PDB file of C-alpha atoms in Angstrom:
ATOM      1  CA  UNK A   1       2.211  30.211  16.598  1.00 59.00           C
ATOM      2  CA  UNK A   2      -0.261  27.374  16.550  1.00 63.00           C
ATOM      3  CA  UNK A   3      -3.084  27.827  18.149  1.00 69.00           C
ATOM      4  CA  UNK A   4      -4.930  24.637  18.862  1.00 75.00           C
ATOM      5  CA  UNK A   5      -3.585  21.281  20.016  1.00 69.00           C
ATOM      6  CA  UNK A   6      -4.965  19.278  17.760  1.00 73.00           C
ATOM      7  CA  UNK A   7      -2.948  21.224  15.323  1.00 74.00           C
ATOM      8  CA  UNK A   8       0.472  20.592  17.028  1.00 76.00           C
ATOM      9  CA  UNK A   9       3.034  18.166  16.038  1.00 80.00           C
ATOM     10  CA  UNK A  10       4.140  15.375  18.163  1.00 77.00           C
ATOM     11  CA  UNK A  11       7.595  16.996  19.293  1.00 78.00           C
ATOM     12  CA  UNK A  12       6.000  20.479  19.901  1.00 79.00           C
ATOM     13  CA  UNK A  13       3.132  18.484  21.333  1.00 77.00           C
ATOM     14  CA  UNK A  14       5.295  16.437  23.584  1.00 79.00           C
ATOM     15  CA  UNK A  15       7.497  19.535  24.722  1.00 78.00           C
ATOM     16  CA  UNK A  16       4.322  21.635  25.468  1.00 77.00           C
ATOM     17  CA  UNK A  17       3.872  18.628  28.346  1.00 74.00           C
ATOM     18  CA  UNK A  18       6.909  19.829  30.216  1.00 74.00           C
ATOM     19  CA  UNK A  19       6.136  22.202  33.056  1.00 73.00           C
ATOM     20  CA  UNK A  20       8.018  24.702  34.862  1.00 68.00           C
ATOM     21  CA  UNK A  21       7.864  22.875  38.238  1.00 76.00           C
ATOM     22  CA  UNK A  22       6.557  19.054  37.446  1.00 77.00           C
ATOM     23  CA  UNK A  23       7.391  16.811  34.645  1.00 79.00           C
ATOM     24  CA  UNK A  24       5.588  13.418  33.749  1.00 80.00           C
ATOM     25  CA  UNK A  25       8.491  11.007  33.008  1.00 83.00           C
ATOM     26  CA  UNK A  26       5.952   7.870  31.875  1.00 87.00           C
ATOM     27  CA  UNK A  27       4.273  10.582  29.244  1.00 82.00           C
ATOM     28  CA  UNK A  28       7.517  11.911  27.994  1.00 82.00           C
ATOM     29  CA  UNK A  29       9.072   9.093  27.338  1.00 87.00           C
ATOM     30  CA  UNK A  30       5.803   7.150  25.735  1.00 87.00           C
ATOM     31  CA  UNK A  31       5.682  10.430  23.465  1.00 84.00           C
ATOM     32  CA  UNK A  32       9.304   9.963  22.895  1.00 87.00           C
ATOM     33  CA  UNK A  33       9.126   6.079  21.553  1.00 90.00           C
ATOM     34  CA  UNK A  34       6.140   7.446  19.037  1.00 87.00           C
ATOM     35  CA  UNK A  35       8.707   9.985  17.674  1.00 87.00           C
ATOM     36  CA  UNK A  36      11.535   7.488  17.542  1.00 91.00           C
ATOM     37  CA  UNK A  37       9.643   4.474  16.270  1.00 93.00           C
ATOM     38  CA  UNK A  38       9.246   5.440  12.696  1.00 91.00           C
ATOM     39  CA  UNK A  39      12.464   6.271  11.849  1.00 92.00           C
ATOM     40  CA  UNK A  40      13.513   2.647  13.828  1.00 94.00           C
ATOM     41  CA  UNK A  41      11.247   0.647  11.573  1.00 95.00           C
ATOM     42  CA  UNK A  42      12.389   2.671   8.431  1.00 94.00           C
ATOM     43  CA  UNK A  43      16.267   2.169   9.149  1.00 92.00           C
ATOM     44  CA  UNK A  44      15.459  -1.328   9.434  1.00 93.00           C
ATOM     45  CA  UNK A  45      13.774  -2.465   6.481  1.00 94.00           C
ATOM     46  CA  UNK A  46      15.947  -0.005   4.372  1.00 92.00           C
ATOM     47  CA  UNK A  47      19.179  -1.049   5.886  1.00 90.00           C
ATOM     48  CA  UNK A  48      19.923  -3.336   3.147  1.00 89.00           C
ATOM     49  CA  UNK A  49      19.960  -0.725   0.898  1.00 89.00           C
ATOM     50  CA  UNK A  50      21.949   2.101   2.276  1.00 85.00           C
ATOM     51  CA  UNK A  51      24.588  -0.753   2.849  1.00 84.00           C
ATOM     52  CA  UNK A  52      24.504  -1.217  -1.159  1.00 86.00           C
ATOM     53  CA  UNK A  53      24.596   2.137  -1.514  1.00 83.00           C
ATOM     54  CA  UNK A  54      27.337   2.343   0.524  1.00 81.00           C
ATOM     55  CA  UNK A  55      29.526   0.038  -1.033  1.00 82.00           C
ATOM     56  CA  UNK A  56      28.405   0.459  -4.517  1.00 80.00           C
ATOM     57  CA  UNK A  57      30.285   3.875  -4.723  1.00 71.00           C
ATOM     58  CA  UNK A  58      33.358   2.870  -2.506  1.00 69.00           C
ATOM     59  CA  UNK A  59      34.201   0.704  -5.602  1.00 68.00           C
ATOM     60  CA  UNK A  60      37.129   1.788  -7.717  1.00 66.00           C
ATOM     61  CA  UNK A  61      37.104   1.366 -11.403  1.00 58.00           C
TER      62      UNK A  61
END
């Protein structure tokens, strides 16, 4: 469907690098922290809040 790699995104990107008969651990997994990173640094600094959202509507009354 897309035809340039520029154009890819970093999971279709990243699965494109798998090959029928070789398969580069060091660049899958590098590609693989860039993909996970984000949503690490966003649970973090917005933990504090989905715990207070949490709690706010286990309270009864």
């Amino acid at each position: 469907m897309i035809g340039y790699d520029a154009n890819k995104t970093v999971p279709l990107g990243l699965a494109s690098m798998i090959g029928a008969f070789d398969l580069r651990w060091g660049d899958v997994m590098a590609g693989s922290t860039l993909i996970a990173m984000p949503l690490f640094v966003a649970f973090t600094l917005l933990s504090r809040y989905f715990v207070q959202g949490l709690t706010a509507g286990a309270v009864k009354g």
